[in-house]
PDB file of C-alpha atoms in Angstrom:
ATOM      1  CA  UNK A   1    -170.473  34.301  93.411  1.00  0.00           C
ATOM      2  CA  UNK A   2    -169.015  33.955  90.380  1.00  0.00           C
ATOM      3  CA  UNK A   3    -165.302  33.554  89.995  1.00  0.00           C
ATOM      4  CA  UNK A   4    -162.954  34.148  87.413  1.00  0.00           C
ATOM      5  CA  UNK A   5    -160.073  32.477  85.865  1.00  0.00           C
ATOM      6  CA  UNK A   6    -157.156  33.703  83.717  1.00  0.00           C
ATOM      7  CA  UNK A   7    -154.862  30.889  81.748  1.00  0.00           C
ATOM      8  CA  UNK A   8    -151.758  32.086  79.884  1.00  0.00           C
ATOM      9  CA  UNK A   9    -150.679  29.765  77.380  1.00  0.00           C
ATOM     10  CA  UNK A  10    -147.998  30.068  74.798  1.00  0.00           C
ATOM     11  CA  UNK A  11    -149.604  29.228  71.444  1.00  0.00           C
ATOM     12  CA  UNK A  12    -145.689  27.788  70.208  1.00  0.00           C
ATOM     13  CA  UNK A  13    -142.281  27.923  70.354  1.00  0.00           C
ATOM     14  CA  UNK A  14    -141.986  31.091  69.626  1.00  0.00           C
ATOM     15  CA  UNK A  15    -145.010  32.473  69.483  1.00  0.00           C
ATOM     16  CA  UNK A  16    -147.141  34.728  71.187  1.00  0.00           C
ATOM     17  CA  UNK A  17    -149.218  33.856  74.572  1.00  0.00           C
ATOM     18  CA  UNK A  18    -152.434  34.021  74.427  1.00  0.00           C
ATOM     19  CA  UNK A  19    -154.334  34.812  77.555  1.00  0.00           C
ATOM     20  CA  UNK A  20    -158.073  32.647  78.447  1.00  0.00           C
ATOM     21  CA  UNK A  21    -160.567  33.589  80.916  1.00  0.00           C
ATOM     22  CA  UNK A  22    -162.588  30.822  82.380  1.00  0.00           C
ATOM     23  CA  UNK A  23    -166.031  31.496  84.356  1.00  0.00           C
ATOM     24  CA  UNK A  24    -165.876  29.072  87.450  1.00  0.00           C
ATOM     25  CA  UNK A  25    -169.845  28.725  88.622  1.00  0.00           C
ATOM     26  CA  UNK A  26    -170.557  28.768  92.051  1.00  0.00           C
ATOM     27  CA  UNK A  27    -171.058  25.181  93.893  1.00  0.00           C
ATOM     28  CA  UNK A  28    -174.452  23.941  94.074  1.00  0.00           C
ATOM     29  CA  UNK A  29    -176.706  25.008  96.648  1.00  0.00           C
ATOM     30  CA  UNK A  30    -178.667  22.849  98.811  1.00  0.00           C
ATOM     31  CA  UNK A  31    -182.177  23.333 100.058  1.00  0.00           C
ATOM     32  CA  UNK A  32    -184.623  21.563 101.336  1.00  0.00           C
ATOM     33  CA  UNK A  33    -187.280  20.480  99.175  1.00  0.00           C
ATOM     34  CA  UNK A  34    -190.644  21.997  99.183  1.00  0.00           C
ATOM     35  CA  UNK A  35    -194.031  20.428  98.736  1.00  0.00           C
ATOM     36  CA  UNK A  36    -196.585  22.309  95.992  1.00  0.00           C
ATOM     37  CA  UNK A  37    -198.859  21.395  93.507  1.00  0.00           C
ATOM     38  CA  UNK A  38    -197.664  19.089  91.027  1.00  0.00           C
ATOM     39  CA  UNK A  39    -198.356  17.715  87.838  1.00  0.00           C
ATOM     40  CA  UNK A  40    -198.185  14.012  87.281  1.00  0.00           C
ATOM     41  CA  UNK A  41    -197.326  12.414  83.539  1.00  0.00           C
ATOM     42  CA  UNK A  42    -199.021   8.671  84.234  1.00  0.00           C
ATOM     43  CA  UNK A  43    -196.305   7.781  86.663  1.00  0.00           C
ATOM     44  CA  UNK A  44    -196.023   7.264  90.420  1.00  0.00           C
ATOM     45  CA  UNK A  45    -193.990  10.549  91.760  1.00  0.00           C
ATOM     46  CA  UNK A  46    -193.090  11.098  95.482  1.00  0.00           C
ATOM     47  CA  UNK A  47    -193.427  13.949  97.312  1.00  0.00           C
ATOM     48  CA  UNK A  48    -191.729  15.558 100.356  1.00  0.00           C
ATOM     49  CA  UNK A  49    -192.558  14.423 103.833  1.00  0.00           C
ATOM     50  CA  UNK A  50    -193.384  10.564 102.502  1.00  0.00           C
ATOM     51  CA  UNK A  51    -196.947  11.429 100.377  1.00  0.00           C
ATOM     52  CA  UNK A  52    -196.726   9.570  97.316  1.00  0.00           C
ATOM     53  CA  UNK A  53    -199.064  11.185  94.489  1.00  0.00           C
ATOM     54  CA  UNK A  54    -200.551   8.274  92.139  1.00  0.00           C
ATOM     55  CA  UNK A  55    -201.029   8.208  88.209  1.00  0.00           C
ATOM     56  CA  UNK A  56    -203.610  11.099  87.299  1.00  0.00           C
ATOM     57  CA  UNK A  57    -207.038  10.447  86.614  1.00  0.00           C
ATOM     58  CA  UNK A  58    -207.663  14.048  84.905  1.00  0.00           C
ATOM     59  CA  UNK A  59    -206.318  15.282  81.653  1.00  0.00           C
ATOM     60  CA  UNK A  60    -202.192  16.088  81.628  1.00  0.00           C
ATOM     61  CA  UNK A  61    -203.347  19.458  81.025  1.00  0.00           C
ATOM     62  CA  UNK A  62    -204.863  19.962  84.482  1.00  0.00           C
ATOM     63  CA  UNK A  63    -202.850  20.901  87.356  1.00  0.00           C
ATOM     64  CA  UNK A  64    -204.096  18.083  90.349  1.00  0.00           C
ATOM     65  CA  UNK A  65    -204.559  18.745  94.211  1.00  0.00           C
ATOM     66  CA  UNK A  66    -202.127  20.431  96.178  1.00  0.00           C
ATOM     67  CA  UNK A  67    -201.525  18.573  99.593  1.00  0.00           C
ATOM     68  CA  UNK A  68    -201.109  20.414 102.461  1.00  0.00           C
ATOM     69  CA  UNK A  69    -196.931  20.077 103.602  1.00  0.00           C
ATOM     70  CA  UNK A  70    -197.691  18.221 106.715  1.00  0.00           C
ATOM     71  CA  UNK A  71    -200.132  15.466 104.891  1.00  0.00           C
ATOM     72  CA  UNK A  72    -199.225  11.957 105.851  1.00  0.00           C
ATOM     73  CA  UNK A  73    -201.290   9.630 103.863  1.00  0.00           C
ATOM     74  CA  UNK A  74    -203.038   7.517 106.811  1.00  0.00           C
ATOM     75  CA  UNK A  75    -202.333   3.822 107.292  1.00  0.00           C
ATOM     76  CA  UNK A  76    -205.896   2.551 105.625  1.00  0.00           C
ATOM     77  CA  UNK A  77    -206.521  -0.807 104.621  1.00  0.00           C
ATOM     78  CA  UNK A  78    -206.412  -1.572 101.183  1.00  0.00           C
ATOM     79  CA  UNK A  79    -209.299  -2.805  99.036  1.00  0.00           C
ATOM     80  CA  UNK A  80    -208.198  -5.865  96.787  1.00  0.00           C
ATOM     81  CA  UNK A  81    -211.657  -6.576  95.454  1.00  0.00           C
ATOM     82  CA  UNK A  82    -212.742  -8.701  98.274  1.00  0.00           C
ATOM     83  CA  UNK A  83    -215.122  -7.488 100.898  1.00  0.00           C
ATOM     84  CA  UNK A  84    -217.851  -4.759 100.940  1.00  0.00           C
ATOM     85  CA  UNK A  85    -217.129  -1.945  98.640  1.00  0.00           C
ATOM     86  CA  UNK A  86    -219.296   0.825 100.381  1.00  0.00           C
ATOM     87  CA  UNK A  87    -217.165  -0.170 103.972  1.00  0.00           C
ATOM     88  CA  UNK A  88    -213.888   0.712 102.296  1.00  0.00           C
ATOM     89  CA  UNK A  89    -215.418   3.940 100.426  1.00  0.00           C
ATOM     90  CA  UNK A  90    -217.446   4.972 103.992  1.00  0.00           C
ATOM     91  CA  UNK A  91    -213.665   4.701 105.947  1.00  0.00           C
ATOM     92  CA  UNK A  92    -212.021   5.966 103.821  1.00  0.00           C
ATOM     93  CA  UNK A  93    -214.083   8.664 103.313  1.00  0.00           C
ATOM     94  CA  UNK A  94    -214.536   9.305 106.888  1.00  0.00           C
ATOM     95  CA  UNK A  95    -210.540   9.204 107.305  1.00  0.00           C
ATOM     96  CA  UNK A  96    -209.456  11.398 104.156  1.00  0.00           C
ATOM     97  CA  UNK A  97    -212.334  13.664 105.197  1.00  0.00           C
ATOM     98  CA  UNK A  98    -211.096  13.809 109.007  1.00  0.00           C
ATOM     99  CA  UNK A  99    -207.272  15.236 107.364  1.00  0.00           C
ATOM    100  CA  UNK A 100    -209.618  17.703 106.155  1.00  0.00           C
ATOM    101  CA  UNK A 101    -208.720  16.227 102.815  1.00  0.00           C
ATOM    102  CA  UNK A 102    -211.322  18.189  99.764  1.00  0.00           C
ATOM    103  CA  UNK A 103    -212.831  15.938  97.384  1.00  0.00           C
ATOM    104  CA  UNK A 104    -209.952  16.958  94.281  1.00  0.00           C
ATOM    105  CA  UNK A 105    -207.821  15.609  96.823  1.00  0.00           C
ATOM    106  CA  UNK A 106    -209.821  12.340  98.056  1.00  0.00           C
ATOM    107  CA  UNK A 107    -210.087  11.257  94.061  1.00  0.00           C
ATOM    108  CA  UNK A 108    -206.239  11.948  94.061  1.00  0.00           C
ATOM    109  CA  UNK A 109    -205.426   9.864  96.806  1.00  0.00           C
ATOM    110  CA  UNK A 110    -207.714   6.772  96.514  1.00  0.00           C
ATOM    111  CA  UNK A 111    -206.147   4.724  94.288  1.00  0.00           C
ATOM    112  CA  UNK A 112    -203.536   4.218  97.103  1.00  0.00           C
ATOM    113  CA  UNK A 113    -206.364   2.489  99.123  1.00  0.00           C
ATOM    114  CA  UNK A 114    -206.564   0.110  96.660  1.00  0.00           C
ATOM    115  CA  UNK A 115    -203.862  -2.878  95.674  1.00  0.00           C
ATOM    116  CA  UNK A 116    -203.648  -5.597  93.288  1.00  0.00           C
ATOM    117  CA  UNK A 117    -207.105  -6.094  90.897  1.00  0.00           C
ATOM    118  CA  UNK A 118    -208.692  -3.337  92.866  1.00  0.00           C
ATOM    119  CA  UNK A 119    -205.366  -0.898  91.858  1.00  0.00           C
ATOM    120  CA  UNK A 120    -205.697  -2.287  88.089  1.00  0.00           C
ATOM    121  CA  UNK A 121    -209.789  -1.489  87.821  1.00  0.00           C
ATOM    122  CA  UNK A 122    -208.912   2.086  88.715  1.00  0.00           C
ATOM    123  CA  UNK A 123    -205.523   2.273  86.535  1.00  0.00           C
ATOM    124  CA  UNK A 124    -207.844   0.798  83.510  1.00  0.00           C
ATOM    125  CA  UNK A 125    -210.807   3.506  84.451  1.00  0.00           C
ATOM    126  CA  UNK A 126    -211.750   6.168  82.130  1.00  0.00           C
ATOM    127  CA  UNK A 127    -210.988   9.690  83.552  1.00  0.00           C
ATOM    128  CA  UNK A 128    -213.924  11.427  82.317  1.00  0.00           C
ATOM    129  CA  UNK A 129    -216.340   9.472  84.073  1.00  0.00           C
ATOM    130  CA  UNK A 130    -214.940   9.995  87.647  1.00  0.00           C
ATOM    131  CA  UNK A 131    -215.223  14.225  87.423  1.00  0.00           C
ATOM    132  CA  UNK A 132    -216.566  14.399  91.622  1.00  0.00           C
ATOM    133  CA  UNK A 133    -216.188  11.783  94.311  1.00  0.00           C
ATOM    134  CA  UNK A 134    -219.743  10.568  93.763  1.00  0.00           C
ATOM    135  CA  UNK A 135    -219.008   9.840  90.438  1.00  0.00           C
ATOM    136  CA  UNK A 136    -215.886   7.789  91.795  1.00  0.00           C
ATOM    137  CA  UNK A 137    -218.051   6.193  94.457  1.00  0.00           C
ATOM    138  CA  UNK A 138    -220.822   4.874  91.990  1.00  0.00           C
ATOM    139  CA  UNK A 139    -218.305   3.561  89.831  1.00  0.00           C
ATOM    140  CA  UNK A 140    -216.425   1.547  92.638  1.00  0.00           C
ATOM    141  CA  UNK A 141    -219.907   0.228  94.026  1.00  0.00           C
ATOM    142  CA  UNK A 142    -220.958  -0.753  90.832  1.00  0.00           C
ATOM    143  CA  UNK A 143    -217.476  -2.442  89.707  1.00  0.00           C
ATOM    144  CA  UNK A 144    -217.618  -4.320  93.197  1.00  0.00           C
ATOM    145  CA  UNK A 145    -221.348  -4.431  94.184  1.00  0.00           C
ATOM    146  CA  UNK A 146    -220.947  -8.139  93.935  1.00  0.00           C
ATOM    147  CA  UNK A 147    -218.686  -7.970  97.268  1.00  0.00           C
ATOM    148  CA  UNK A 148    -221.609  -5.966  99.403  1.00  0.00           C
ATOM    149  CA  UNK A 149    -222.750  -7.336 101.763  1.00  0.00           C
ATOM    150  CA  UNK A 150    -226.747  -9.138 102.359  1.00  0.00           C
ATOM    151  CA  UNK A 151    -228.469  -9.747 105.182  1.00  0.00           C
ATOM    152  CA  UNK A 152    -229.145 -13.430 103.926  1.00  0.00           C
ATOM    153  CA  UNK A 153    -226.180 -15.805 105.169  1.00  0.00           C
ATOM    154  CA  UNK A 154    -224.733 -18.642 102.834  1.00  0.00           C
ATOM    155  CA  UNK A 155    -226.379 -20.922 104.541  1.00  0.00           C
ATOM    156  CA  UNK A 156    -229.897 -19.870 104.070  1.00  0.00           C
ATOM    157  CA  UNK A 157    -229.099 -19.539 100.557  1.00  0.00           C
ATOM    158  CA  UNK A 158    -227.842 -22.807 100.598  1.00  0.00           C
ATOM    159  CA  UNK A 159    -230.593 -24.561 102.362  1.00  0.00           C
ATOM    160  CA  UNK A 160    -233.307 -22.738  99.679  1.00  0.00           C
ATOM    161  CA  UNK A 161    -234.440 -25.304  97.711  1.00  0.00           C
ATOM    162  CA  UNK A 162    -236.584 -26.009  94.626  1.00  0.00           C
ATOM    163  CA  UNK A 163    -240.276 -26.623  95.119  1.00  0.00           C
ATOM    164  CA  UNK A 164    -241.880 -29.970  93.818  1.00  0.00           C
ATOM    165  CA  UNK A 165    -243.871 -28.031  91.085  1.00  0.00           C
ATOM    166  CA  UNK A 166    -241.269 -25.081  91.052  1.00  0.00           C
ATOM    167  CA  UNK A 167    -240.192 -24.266  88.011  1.00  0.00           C
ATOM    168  CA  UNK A 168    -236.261 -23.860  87.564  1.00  0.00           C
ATOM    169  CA  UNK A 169    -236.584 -19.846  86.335  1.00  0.00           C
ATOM    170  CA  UNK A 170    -239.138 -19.316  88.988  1.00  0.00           C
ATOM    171  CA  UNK A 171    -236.727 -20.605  91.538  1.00  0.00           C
ATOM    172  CA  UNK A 172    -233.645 -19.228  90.175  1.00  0.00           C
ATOM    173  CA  UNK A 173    -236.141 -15.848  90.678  1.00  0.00           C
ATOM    174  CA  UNK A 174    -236.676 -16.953  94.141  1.00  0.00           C
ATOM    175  CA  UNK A 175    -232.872 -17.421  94.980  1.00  0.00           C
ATOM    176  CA  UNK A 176    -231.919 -14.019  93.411  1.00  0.00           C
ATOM    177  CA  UNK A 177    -234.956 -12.122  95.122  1.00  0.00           C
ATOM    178  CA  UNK A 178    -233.282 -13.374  98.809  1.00  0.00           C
ATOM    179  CA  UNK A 179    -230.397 -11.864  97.982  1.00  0.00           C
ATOM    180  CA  UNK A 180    -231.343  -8.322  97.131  1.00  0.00           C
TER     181      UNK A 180
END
């Protein structure tokens, strides 16, 4: 509703009055927010109902993953670069995937599994090669495949030692072959 306003105001001493109408708006209406699909600009934006959506991986041009209203992004433990990558990508996988989460949406979400030099990798990653989840997933095992875990403990690798006659390549061969 729009109201208006009428002013008279005598233009001088003994002049005419001239007579102003002033459009009054309406007060602002409240509502409640509403959650849709949403375009991020290489920022961290938050969402209704506590989802926060991280910096895009995809061109600014394309429109990312709608969540569904209700989505509350589960309490997962975050990767830092330490431990097995293909644990955290299995769990979270199995978690995103138990929300009913598609993949458009898992890619979305994951860097906010991540924190610290984990978080940075993926902020520094180029968007083109992480198109599917697989793609994502090869790239994290390969960035971290260092972290995975072998069935040879430390100890066995650290009781291997150099034969007599052993040449230093052929046991550095030796050393890396137990691992793998």
């Amino acid at each position: 509703m729009t109201l208006h306003t009428t002013t008279t105001t005598p233009s001088g001493p003994s002049g005419p009055t001239i007579q102003q109408d002033y459009i009054v708006p309406p007060p602002p209406v409240q509502s409640a927010p509403q959650a849709g699909a949403f375009v991020l600009h290489g920022q961290t934006e938050t969402t209704p109902h506590s989802v926060v959506a991280p910096a895009q991986i995809v061109d600014d041009t394309q429109a990312l993953a709608a969540l569904p209203v209700e989505f509350r992004m589960p309490d997962i433990e975050r990767y830092t670069g330490i431990g097995c990558p293909r644990i955290h990508l299995q769990l979270y996988s199995t978690v995103m995937r138990g929300h009913r989460l598609d993949e458009a949406q898992m890619i979305m979400l994951f860097p906010l599994s991540l924190s610290g030099a984990a978080q940075r990798w993926f902020a520094s990653l180029d968007p083109s090669r992480c198109r599917t989840w697989a793609d994502l997933g090869q790239e994290f095992i390969r960035q971290y495949s260092f972290n995975t875990i072998v069935d040879v403990s430390r100890r066995e690798l650290e009781a291997l030692r150099q034969g007599p006659d052993e040449t230093v390549t052929s046991f550095i061969s030796r050393w890396r072959e137990k691992i793998t």
